[in-house]
Amino acid sequence: MKPTQILTLIMLFALSSTMAQTFTMGKKCQESYDTAQAALSAKSYQDALGLYDAFSEECKTKDAKILASEGKAEAYNGLGMHAEAIAEADDVLKRTKDRSLAGHFQKAVALNATGDIAGSKAELESVMQLTEMNQNTAQRASNYALMAALYDRQMGQTDSAMVYLNKAKELDPGNVNYILQEGDMYLVHDDYKSAYAVYDEAARLYPDSQEVYVSKSNAGLKEMNKKYGTSKAQDLREMMSDAEKAAICGDLSRAMELGYKDMNKEMFKALVCQ
């Protein structure tokens, strides 16, 4: 079987997987992890490695170590450093007793890239075994959402990612995070029109969700940073139109009304939203 055929199998089999880790952590650790994840989503793989190391050093729980190694495995694969990716994936699988979907997936990708077709197939078989073991609907939805993220950012297959994400929505229709994930996927590709449409729909369905307005304001800030070539609030205050300010400031204000706290965003609001 050719490596390209194995890669196709990875895509097909990963859809069936139903074992993903769901962890909770303190606010500071969550923010550190989110920063690393953002770098990974942006394919800033070298930056992501450093951020995951910082996250792992700061947050020393077993769960944090697992999340850091999963992220680093993907980052190493993105850099073409497949031996390192395998080492991180093996660490994840050891810590989770072979139950990490991301660990098996990243190892399969790395083995395929290095020509170890038999090894890649074995990892895919593990994914299938995990699928058969798990009947939890919410976890299955979470797995589909995870696969959507991996296909979009790691393989650049947005159409396949949307198929998986739609399955997550079908299984767990009340989960706002899956709607926001769709908006975030568009945002990564600088498709602001589609991203805003999704975020606005999320706001209509979940008007009291802090996450919705944080996502909307982040999208607006990203667009302004790219449009005007700066992230400095003082510069944006002079460059942004009144309509642009009103949109971002409205979303920021609503997020903060719902309990959102972020020092940088508060400084932006103080400088720009007057």
Rosetta silent file (secondary structure, phi, psi, omega in degrees, C-alpha in Angstrom):
SEQUENCE: MKPTQILTLIMLFALSSTMAQTFTMGKKCQESYDTAQAALSAKSYQDALGLYDAFSEECKTKDAKILASEGKAEAYNGLGMHAEAIAEADDVLKRTKDRSLAGHFQKAVALNATGDIAGSKAELESVMQLTEMNQNTAQRASNYALMAALYDRQMGQTDSAMVYLNKAKELDPGNVNYILQEGDMYLVHDDYKSAYAVYDEAARLYPDSQEVYVSKSNAGLKEMNKKYGTSKAQDLREMMSDAEKAAICGDLSRAMELGYKDMNKEMFKALVCQ
SCORE:     score description
SCORE:     0.000 S_00000001
   1 L     0.000  133.991 -176.833    0.000    0.000    0.000 S_00000001
   2 L   -76.157  154.235  177.593    1.363    3.409   -0.994 S_00000001
   3 H   -54.784  -37.543 -179.982    1.959    6.186    1.572 S_00000001
   4 H   -65.865  -32.318  177.383   -0.756    8.290   -0.075 S_00000001
   5 H   -69.803  -38.507  177.194   -3.202    5.435    0.381 S_00000001
   6 H   -63.238  -40.433  179.287   -2.280    5.159    4.037 S_00000001
   7 H   -61.519  -38.358  176.323   -2.882    8.886    4.449 S_00000001
   8 H   -62.895  -40.132  177.914   -6.345    8.380    2.981 S_00000001
   9 H   -63.855  -38.144  176.584   -6.945    5.599    5.491 S_00000001
  10 H   -55.897  -44.805 -178.161   -5.873    7.914    8.281 S_00000001
  11 H   -66.245  -40.016 -177.832   -8.590   10.328    7.209 S_00000001
  12 H   -72.039  -45.779 -175.523  -11.243    7.632    6.945 S_00000001
  13 H   -72.149  -33.496 -177.782  -10.455    5.773   10.147 S_00000001
  14 H   -62.367  -28.078  178.852   -9.987    8.874   12.254 S_00000001
  15 L   -59.053  -31.381 -174.243  -13.621    9.726   11.637 S_00000001
  16 L   -86.450   -7.419 -173.967  -14.678    6.673   13.638 S_00000001
  17 L   -69.749  144.844 -176.657  -12.566    7.380   16.696 S_00000001
  18 L  -133.692   20.488  179.641  -14.415    8.057   19.954 S_00000001
  19 L  -121.783  108.400  176.071  -11.789    8.535   22.620 S_00000001
  20 L  -132.902  146.758  179.574  -10.620   12.098   23.321 S_00000001
  21 L   -79.930  137.307  172.854   -9.371   13.627   26.531 S_00000001
  22 L  -122.451  113.839 -173.737  -11.481   16.287   28.229 S_00000001
  23 L  -118.363  155.253  170.986   -9.550   18.118   30.920 S_00000001
  24 L  -116.805  151.237 -179.493  -10.205   20.956   33.307 S_00000001
  25 L  -156.225  166.838  178.920   -7.551   23.378   34.554 S_00000001
  26 L   -67.195  163.857 -174.788   -7.097   26.678   36.320 S_00000001
  27 H   -59.952  -43.879 -177.849   -7.580   29.958   34.521 S_00000001
  28 H   -64.781  -42.110  177.944   -3.871   30.788   34.220 S_00000001
  29 H   -66.142  -39.709  179.353   -3.055   27.357   32.848 S_00000001
  30 H   -61.876  -42.197  179.110   -6.005   27.537   30.468 S_00000001
  31 H   -64.569  -39.988  178.203   -4.797   30.866   29.106 S_00000001
  32 H   -64.061  -42.766  178.456   -1.284   29.467   28.645 S_00000001
  33 H   -65.201  -43.114 -179.860   -2.659   26.430   26.850 S_00000001
  34 H   -61.328  -36.444  178.457   -4.939   28.541   24.655 S_00000001
  35 H   -64.828  -42.854  177.571   -1.955   30.659   23.592 S_00000001
  36 H   -64.938  -41.988  178.990   -0.036   27.550   22.547 S_00000001
  37 H   -63.044  -38.186  179.296   -3.080   26.202   20.727 S_00000001
  38 H   -63.186  -40.847  177.424   -3.488   29.489   18.875 S_00000001
  39 H   -64.157  -39.901  178.464    0.111   29.288   17.629 S_00000001
  40 H   -64.631  -44.206  179.292   -0.499   25.716   16.507 S_00000001
  41 H   -61.573  -34.193  179.276   -3.697   26.693   14.700 S_00000001
  42 L   -82.454    2.261 -178.722   -1.779   29.459   12.936 S_00000001
  43 L    62.098   27.662  172.255    0.868   26.886   11.922 S_00000001
  44 L   -89.265   73.313 -166.859    3.524   28.809   13.846 S_00000001
  45 H   -65.398  -40.591 -179.912    5.024   25.483   14.790 S_00000001
  46 H   -65.489  -42.197  176.664    8.328   26.670   16.259 S_00000001
  47 H   -62.284  -41.108 -178.747    6.543   29.208   18.439 S_00000001
  48 H   -60.674  -39.773  179.843    4.045   26.547   19.477 S_00000001
  49 H   -58.991  -46.907  179.290    6.809   24.254   20.725 S_00000001
  50 H   -64.179  -37.803 -179.311    8.138   26.939   23.046 S_00000001
  51 H   -70.391  -37.361  175.892    4.661   27.820   24.257 S_00000001
  52 H   -67.599  -36.533  176.183    3.797   24.200   25.014 S_00000001
  53 H   -62.621  -43.391  179.595    7.064   23.863   26.943 S_00000001
  54 H   -64.037  -42.697  177.484    6.161   26.957   28.955 S_00000001
  55 H   -59.527  -44.542 -178.038    2.662   25.613   29.574 S_00000001
  56 H   -67.888  -34.589  178.602    4.055   22.269   30.721 S_00000001
  57 H   -70.509  -37.762 -177.089    6.558   23.917   33.041 S_00000001
  58 H   -78.251  -35.792 -174.503    3.936   26.156   34.602 S_00000001
  59 L  -117.349  101.671 -165.531    1.177   23.548   34.824 S_00000001
  60 L   -98.871   15.671  178.617    2.630   20.320   36.134 S_00000001
  61 L   -73.426  163.059  176.820   -0.413   18.064   36.327 S_00000001
  62 H   -60.425  -41.453 -179.770   -0.570   14.817   34.396 S_00000001
  63 H   -60.509  -41.512  179.666   -3.335   16.256   32.240 S_00000001
  64 H   -64.624  -39.462  178.133   -1.200   19.251   31.320 S_00000001
  65 H   -62.034  -39.253  179.446    1.699   17.003   30.329 S_00000001
  66 H   -64.558  -49.210 -179.084   -0.642   15.050   28.059 S_00000001
  67 H   -61.403  -40.073  179.894   -2.006   18.176   26.383 S_00000001
  68 H   -64.896  -43.987 -179.139    1.496   19.591   25.907 S_00000001
  69 H   -68.552  -35.989  175.654    2.829   16.419   24.311 S_00000001
  70 H   -61.096  -45.785  179.673   -0.190   16.131   22.013 S_00000001
  71 H   -65.337  -41.110 -179.690    0.383   19.694   20.828 S_00000001
  72 H   -67.265  -34.898  177.349    4.120   19.226   20.438 S_00000001
  73 H   -60.324  -44.193  178.427    3.596   16.046   18.409 S_00000001
  74 H   -66.120  -40.543  179.987    1.492   17.997   15.923 S_00000001
  75 H   -63.277  -43.655  178.229    3.987   20.861   15.865 S_00000001
  76 H   -63.293  -40.054  175.515    6.887   18.498   15.172 S_00000001
  77 H   -61.378  -39.866  178.621    4.925   16.869   12.362 S_00000001
  78 H   -62.793  -31.074  178.842    4.293   20.330   10.960 S_00000001
  79 L   -86.786   -2.220 -177.023    8.027   21.003   10.994 S_00000001
  80 L    77.413   13.132 -179.860    8.800   17.678    9.328 S_00000001
  81 L   -95.957   74.585 -168.035   10.559   16.468   12.510 S_00000001
  82 H   -73.427  -30.527  176.357    8.796   13.123   12.531 S_00000001
  83 H   -63.328  -42.151  178.124   11.108   11.294   14.927 S_00000001
  84 H   -66.847  -37.443  177.543   10.426   13.951   17.536 S_00000001
  85 H   -61.952  -41.850  178.849    6.702   13.770   16.773 S_00000001
  86 H   -63.775  -40.135  179.685    6.757   10.019   17.391 S_00000001
  87 H   -62.959  -43.011  178.440    8.569   10.506   20.687 S_00000001
  88 H   -67.060  -41.138  178.496    5.938   12.982   21.876 S_00000001
  89 H   -62.625  -41.341  177.832    3.106   10.752   20.673 S_00000001
  90 H   -62.586  -37.889  177.354    4.628    7.803   22.507 S_00000001
  91 H   -62.541  -44.190  177.738    4.811    9.891   25.661 S_00000001
  92 H   -60.247  -47.543 -176.257    1.120   10.735   25.318 S_00000001
  93 H   -65.749  -34.090  176.584    0.151    7.126   24.723 S_00000001
  94 H   -66.187  -44.479 -177.841    2.174    5.973   27.717 S_00000001
  95 H   -68.420  -30.259 -176.662    0.529    8.557   29.990 S_00000001
  96 L  -101.470    6.560 -177.000   -2.972    7.756   28.721 S_00000001
  97 L    55.904   46.198  176.352   -2.535    3.977   28.524 S_00000001
  98 L    67.509   24.092 -176.747   -2.963    4.148   24.748 S_00000001
  99 L  -106.494    8.450 -179.047   -6.241    6.089   24.945 S_00000001
 100 L   -88.903  115.842  175.578   -5.225    9.362   23.300 S_00000001
 101 H   -58.819  -48.144 -178.898   -6.882    9.915   19.940 S_00000001
 102 H   -63.307  -37.706  178.905   -4.432   12.706   19.097 S_00000001
 103 H   -60.837  -49.005  178.531   -1.494   10.551   20.160 S_00000001
 104 H   -64.358  -40.955 -178.069   -2.445    7.723   17.817 S_00000001
 105 H   -64.156  -48.410 -178.220   -3.309   10.126   15.017 S_00000001
 106 H   -65.257  -35.819  178.119   -0.046   12.078   15.199 S_00000001
 107 H   -68.320  -38.564  177.615    1.987    8.897   15.387 S_00000001
 108 H   -62.523  -42.734  178.198    0.177    7.510   12.347 S_00000001
 109 H   -61.622  -44.879 -177.839    0.922   10.705   10.402 S_00000001
 110 H   -66.952  -43.801  179.519    4.597   10.616   11.403 S_00000001
 111 H   -64.524  -39.968  176.747    5.043    6.931   10.619 S_00000001
 112 H   -60.701  -42.193 -178.081    3.369    7.380    7.259 S_00000001
 113 H   -66.280  -29.138 -179.352    5.695   10.282    6.458 S_00000001
 114 L   -92.766    2.169  176.034    8.765    8.201    7.294 S_00000001
 115 L    90.186    4.111  178.522    7.613    5.250    5.196 S_00000001
 116 L   -86.156   80.339 -174.184    6.653    2.918    8.033 S_00000001
 117 H   -67.347  -41.571 -179.687    3.387    1.850    6.436 S_00000001
 118 H   -62.800  -42.544  178.836    2.862   -1.172    8.698 S_00000001
 119 H   -64.303  -39.830  178.660    3.391    0.959   11.795 S_00000001
 120 H   -63.882  -42.715  178.255    0.990    3.606   10.526 S_00000001
 121 H   -61.851  -37.956  179.618   -1.662    0.960    9.872 S_00000001
 122 H   -63.005  -39.527  177.668   -1.191   -0.394   13.400 S_00000001
 123 H   -64.819  -38.315  178.517   -1.896    3.056   14.853 S_00000001
 124 H   -66.683  -35.099  176.402   -5.039    3.286   12.759 S_00000001
 125 H   -64.445  -36.030  176.210   -6.156   -0.096   14.052 S_00000001
 126 H   -64.302  -39.214  176.803   -5.768    1.275   17.578 S_00000001
 127 H   -59.560  -43.435 -179.667   -8.008    4.187   16.600 S_00000001
 128 H   -64.236  -39.757  178.579  -10.637    1.711   15.404 S_00000001
 129 H   -63.054  -41.631  177.850  -10.432   -0.267   18.658 S_00000001
 130 H   -63.593  -36.909  178.272  -10.969    2.891   20.683 S_00000001
 131 H   -59.797  -46.050 -176.515  -13.976    3.679   18.509 S_00000001
 132 H   -68.551  -24.413 -176.844  -15.609    0.354   19.273 S_00000001
 133 H   -79.505  -25.027 -168.673  -15.038    0.740   23.000 S_00000001
 134 L  -108.605  124.728  178.609  -16.763    4.075   23.473 S_00000001
 135 L  -115.105   10.010 -177.607  -20.512    4.600   23.282 S_00000001
 136 L   -78.090  118.798 -174.802  -20.639    8.017   24.962 S_00000001
 137 H   -63.662  -43.170 -178.809  -22.410   10.449   22.636 S_00000001
 138 H   -64.971  -40.399  178.324  -20.823   13.612   24.043 S_00000001
 139 H   -67.554  -37.843  178.499  -17.324   12.131   23.808 S_00000001
 140 H   -63.092  -41.555  176.344  -18.001   10.954   20.278 S_00000001
 141 H   -60.916  -42.881  178.781  -19.055   14.491   19.352 S_00000001
 142 H   -60.833  -37.855  179.107  -15.884   15.829   20.962 S_00000001
 143 H   -66.471  -42.005  177.562  -13.814   13.416   18.888 S_00000001
 144 H   -61.074  -40.866  178.756  -15.433   14.545   15.657 S_00000001
 145 H   -64.566  -39.373  177.194  -14.686   18.150   16.589 S_00000001
 146 H   -63.184  -44.264  179.992  -11.073   17.233   17.330 S_00000001
 147 H   -64.552  -35.950  176.584  -10.727   15.502   13.992 S_00000001
 148 H   -58.973  -44.362  179.701  -12.225   18.540   12.280 S_00000001
 149 H   -63.560  -42.433 -178.786   -9.536   20.717   13.835 S_00000001
 150 H   -65.966  -44.194 -179.849   -6.760   18.316   12.833 S_00000001
 151 H   -64.420  -39.198 -177.435   -7.927   17.986    9.237 S_00000001
 152 H   -70.862  -52.278 -172.688   -8.314   21.714    8.800 S_00000001
 153 H   -86.166  -26.742 -175.503   -5.111   22.968   10.331 S_00000001
 154 H   -96.484  -35.091 -176.958   -2.821   19.974    9.797 S_00000001
 155 H  -110.794   -7.419  178.175   -3.940   18.614    6.444 S_00000001
 156 L    67.070   26.806 -177.893   -5.580   21.703    4.971 S_00000001
 157 L  -108.655   80.911 -175.387   -8.750   19.785    4.135 S_00000001
 158 H   -64.909  -37.572  179.980  -11.484   22.196    5.129 S_00000001
 159 H   -61.477  -45.637  177.766  -14.235   20.268    3.350 S_00000001
 160 H   -64.593  -39.486  179.421  -13.442   17.095    5.282 S_00000001
 161 H   -59.746  -40.716 -179.563  -13.136   19.116    8.463 S_00000001
 162 H   -67.353  -33.551  176.218  -16.643   20.499    7.967 S_00000001
 163 H   -60.649  -45.966 -178.528  -18.044   16.987    7.511 S_00000001
 164 H   -68.733  -40.840 -179.451  -16.621   15.968   10.886 S_00000001
 165 H   -65.598  -38.107  177.014  -17.642   19.180   12.592 S_00000001
 166 H   -63.376  -34.691  176.352  -21.204   18.802   11.329 S_00000001
 167 H   -65.732  -38.659  176.653  -21.294   15.325   12.844 S_00000001
 168 H   -61.497  -43.568  179.650  -20.216   16.826   16.173 S_00000001
 169 H   -63.477  -39.377  179.864  -23.045   19.354   15.940 S_00000001
 170 H   -64.707  -39.140 -178.147  -25.563   16.620   15.134 S_00000001
 171 H   -75.899  -32.705 -177.080  -24.507   14.553   18.133 S_00000001
 172 L  -135.105   69.562 -171.577  -24.361   17.489   20.565 S_00000001
 173 L   -65.067  -18.027 -179.355  -26.563   20.232   19.072 S_00000001
 174 L   -91.231    7.788 -176.055  -26.617   22.340   22.236 S_00000001
 175 L   -93.720  107.006 -177.374  -22.844   22.804   22.387 S_00000001
 176 H   -64.502  -25.714 -177.344  -21.955   26.364   21.408 S_00000001
 177 H   -61.191  -31.581 -179.324  -18.265   25.472   21.169 S_00000001
 178 H   -73.798  -32.032  174.118  -18.826   23.535   17.953 S_00000001
 179 H   -67.498  -44.751  179.987  -20.495   26.521   16.325 S_00000001
 180 H   -64.742  -33.530  178.248  -17.625   28.742   17.408 S_00000001
 181 H   -62.062  -37.247  176.807  -15.126   26.200   16.084 S_00000001
 182 H   -63.193  -45.323  177.673  -16.668   26.602   12.643 S_00000001
 183 H   -60.912  -40.469  179.395  -16.247   30.356   12.872 S_00000001
 184 H   -64.009  -35.486  177.685  -12.665   29.921   14.038 S_00000001
 185 H   -61.753  -44.356  177.366  -11.930   27.676   11.051 S_00000001
 186 H   -64.560  -38.428 -177.238  -13.035   30.432    8.688 S_00000001
 187 H   -63.769  -40.268  178.655  -11.080   32.981   10.696 S_00000001
 188 H   -57.487  -34.022 -179.233   -7.823   31.030   10.354 S_00000001
 189 L   -93.100   13.479  177.970   -8.238   31.291    6.581 S_00000001
 190 L    60.249   27.060  174.331   -9.005   35.032    6.826 S_00000001
 191 L   -92.988   79.123 -172.715  -12.565   34.466    5.602 S_00000001
 192 H   -67.245  -37.369 -178.640  -13.988   37.152    7.853 S_00000001
 193 H   -59.574  -47.224  179.698  -17.389   37.328    6.172 S_00000001
 194 H   -67.981  -39.597 -179.761  -18.097   33.635    6.812 S_00000001
 195 H   -62.135  -47.045 -179.712  -16.624   33.794   10.308 S_00000001
 196 H   -62.914  -37.157  179.437  -18.806   36.755   11.310 S_00000001
 197 H   -61.429  -41.177  179.432  -21.895   35.037    9.893 S_00000001
 198 H   -69.409  -45.029  179.869  -21.247   32.009   12.099 S_00000001
 199 H   -62.601  -38.719  179.034  -20.464   34.099   15.181 S_00000001
 200 H   -65.455  -37.450  176.877  -23.612   36.180   14.650 S_00000001
 201 H   -65.940  -39.352  177.075  -25.679   33.020   14.441 S_00000001
 202 H   -63.005  -39.122  178.431  -24.058   31.800   17.665 S_00000001
 203 H   -65.601  -35.641  178.086  -24.929   35.119   19.313 S_00000001
 204 H   -66.749  -41.506 -177.648  -28.539   34.742   18.191 S_00000001
 205 H   -78.396  -32.847 -175.169  -28.753   31.224   19.614 S_00000001
 206 L  -131.183   70.233 -174.208  -26.692   31.893   22.754 S_00000001
 207 L   -65.704  -16.786 -179.033  -27.054   35.595   23.623 S_00000001
 208 L  -108.368   20.309  179.376  -25.653   35.111   27.117 S_00000001
 209 L   -90.724  116.454  176.962  -22.536   33.154   26.115 S_00000001
 210 H   -58.822  -40.730 -175.935  -19.323   34.937   27.070 S_00000001
 211 H   -60.245  -35.375 -179.511  -17.379   32.761   24.603 S_00000001
 212 H   -60.934  -47.197 -175.639  -19.446   34.009   21.677 S_00000001
 213 H   -76.720  -27.384  171.984  -18.568   37.653   22.252 S_00000001
 214 H   -65.078  -44.025  178.923  -14.942   36.874   22.998 S_00000001
 215 H   -63.107  -43.199  179.684  -14.752   35.083   19.639 S_00000001
 216 H   -62.454  -44.272 -179.167  -16.469   37.963   17.852 S_00000001
 217 H   -68.826  -37.250  177.166  -14.147   40.560   19.360 S_00000001
 218 H   -63.235  -40.011  177.848  -11.062   38.450   18.634 S_00000001
 219 H   -62.859  -43.987  179.449  -12.146   38.146   15.006 S_00000001
 220 H   -62.510  -41.726  179.644  -12.619   41.883   14.771 S_00000001
 221 H   -67.111  -38.838  178.265   -9.226   42.611   16.280 S_00000001
 222 H   -62.516  -42.845  179.873   -7.507   40.151   13.965 S_00000001
 223 H   -63.785  -41.366  179.700   -9.114   41.792   10.952 S_00000001
 224 H   -67.080  -40.521  178.419   -8.104   45.259   12.122 S_00000001
 225 H   -59.268  -42.127 -179.301   -4.530   44.130   12.852 S_00000001
 226 H   -73.615  -41.169 -177.465   -4.237   42.763    9.336 S_00000001
 227 H   -63.850  -42.089 -174.252   -6.019   45.652    7.636 S_00000001
 228 H  -104.015   -2.391  174.741   -3.956   48.372    9.297 S_00000001
 229 L    70.507   25.424  178.531   -0.710   46.470    9.829 S_00000001
 230 L  -154.629  153.059  174.294   -0.522   47.058   13.566 S_00000001
 231 L  -113.268    6.612 -178.611   -1.809   45.644   16.830 S_00000001
 232 L   -78.823  125.345 -176.953   -1.091   48.792   18.841 S_00000001
 233 H   -60.382  -37.848 -178.647   -4.237   50.217   20.350 S_00000001
 234 H   -61.856  -39.681  179.602   -2.944   53.796   20.081 S_00000001
 235 H   -72.223  -42.916 -179.159   -2.451   53.411   16.326 S_00000001
 236 H   -63.095  -33.518  178.348   -5.726   51.587   15.762 S_00000001
 237 H   -57.724  -36.516 -179.071   -7.582   54.339   17.600 S_00000001
 238 H   -83.892  -27.256 -172.733   -6.488   56.777   14.905 S_00000001
 239 H   -92.952  -34.861 -174.232   -6.917   54.413   11.930 S_00000001
 240 L   -70.504  146.471  175.767  -10.167   52.576   12.609 S_00000001
 241 L   -76.517  166.363  178.217  -13.460   53.958   11.370 S_00000001
 242 H   -61.911  -38.458  179.804  -16.276   54.761   13.769 S_00000001
 243 H   -65.455  -40.665  179.172  -18.214   51.732   12.516 S_00000001
 244 H   -65.036  -42.501  177.717  -15.246   49.419   13.103 S_00000001
 245 H   -62.613  -43.359 -177.622  -14.785   50.770   16.609 S_00000001
 246 H   -61.628  -41.318 -178.148  -18.475   50.394   17.388 S_00000001
 247 H   -65.240  -51.477 -177.701  -18.522   46.747   16.286 S_00000001
 248 H   -68.497  -43.423 -178.039  -15.462   45.622   18.248 S_00000001
 249 H   -65.752  -35.250  176.846  -16.193   47.746   21.284 S_00000001
 250 H   -63.524  -43.606  179.676  -19.765   46.483   21.411 S_00000001
 251 H   -68.269  -41.039  178.006  -18.609   42.874   21.402 S_00000001
 252 H   -63.109  -43.617 -179.250  -15.884   43.550   23.969 S_00000001
 253 H   -61.711  -42.793  179.639  -18.300   45.354   26.248 S_00000001
 254 H   -65.861  -40.744  178.254  -20.796   42.506   26.081 S_00000001
 255 H   -60.801  -42.560 -178.872  -18.087   39.933   26.788 S_00000001
 256 H   -71.233  -32.612  173.739  -16.957   41.890   29.832 S_00000001
 257 H   -60.721  -32.315 -178.318  -20.539   42.291   31.025 S_00000001
 258 L   -88.858    7.396  173.013  -20.700   38.499   30.988 S_00000001
 259 L   106.699    4.014 -178.231  -17.563   38.230   33.140 S_00000001
 260 L   -72.099  135.167  179.080  -14.701   38.204   30.651 S_00000001
 261 L  -131.351  126.424  177.312  -11.428   39.553   32.016 S_00000001
 262 L  -157.168  119.864 -173.850   -8.307   40.235   29.967 S_00000001
 263 H   -60.565  -42.633 -178.824   -5.849   42.996   30.763 S_00000001
 264 H   -65.514  -40.487  179.688   -4.861   43.648   27.153 S_00000001
 265 H   -69.168  -34.944  178.090   -8.462   43.823   25.994 S_00000001
 266 H   -66.010  -37.943  176.894   -9.332   46.110   28.891 S_00000001
 267 H   -66.725  -41.495  177.066   -6.499   48.440   27.874 S_00000001
 268 H   -59.635  -46.669 -179.222   -7.706   48.393   24.275 S_00000001
 269 H   -60.109  -41.947 -178.027  -11.238   49.209   25.406 S_00000001
 270 H   -66.184  -35.633 -176.769   -9.996   52.076   27.572 S_00000001
 271 H   -83.841  -34.888 -170.362   -7.958   53.587   24.724 S_00000001
 272 H  -104.725  -34.948 -171.179  -10.264   52.984   21.761 S_00000001
 273 L   -92.195   64.142  179.633  -13.823   52.629   23.036 S_00000001
 274 L  -121.420    0.000    0.000  -14.510   56.196   24.097 S_00000001
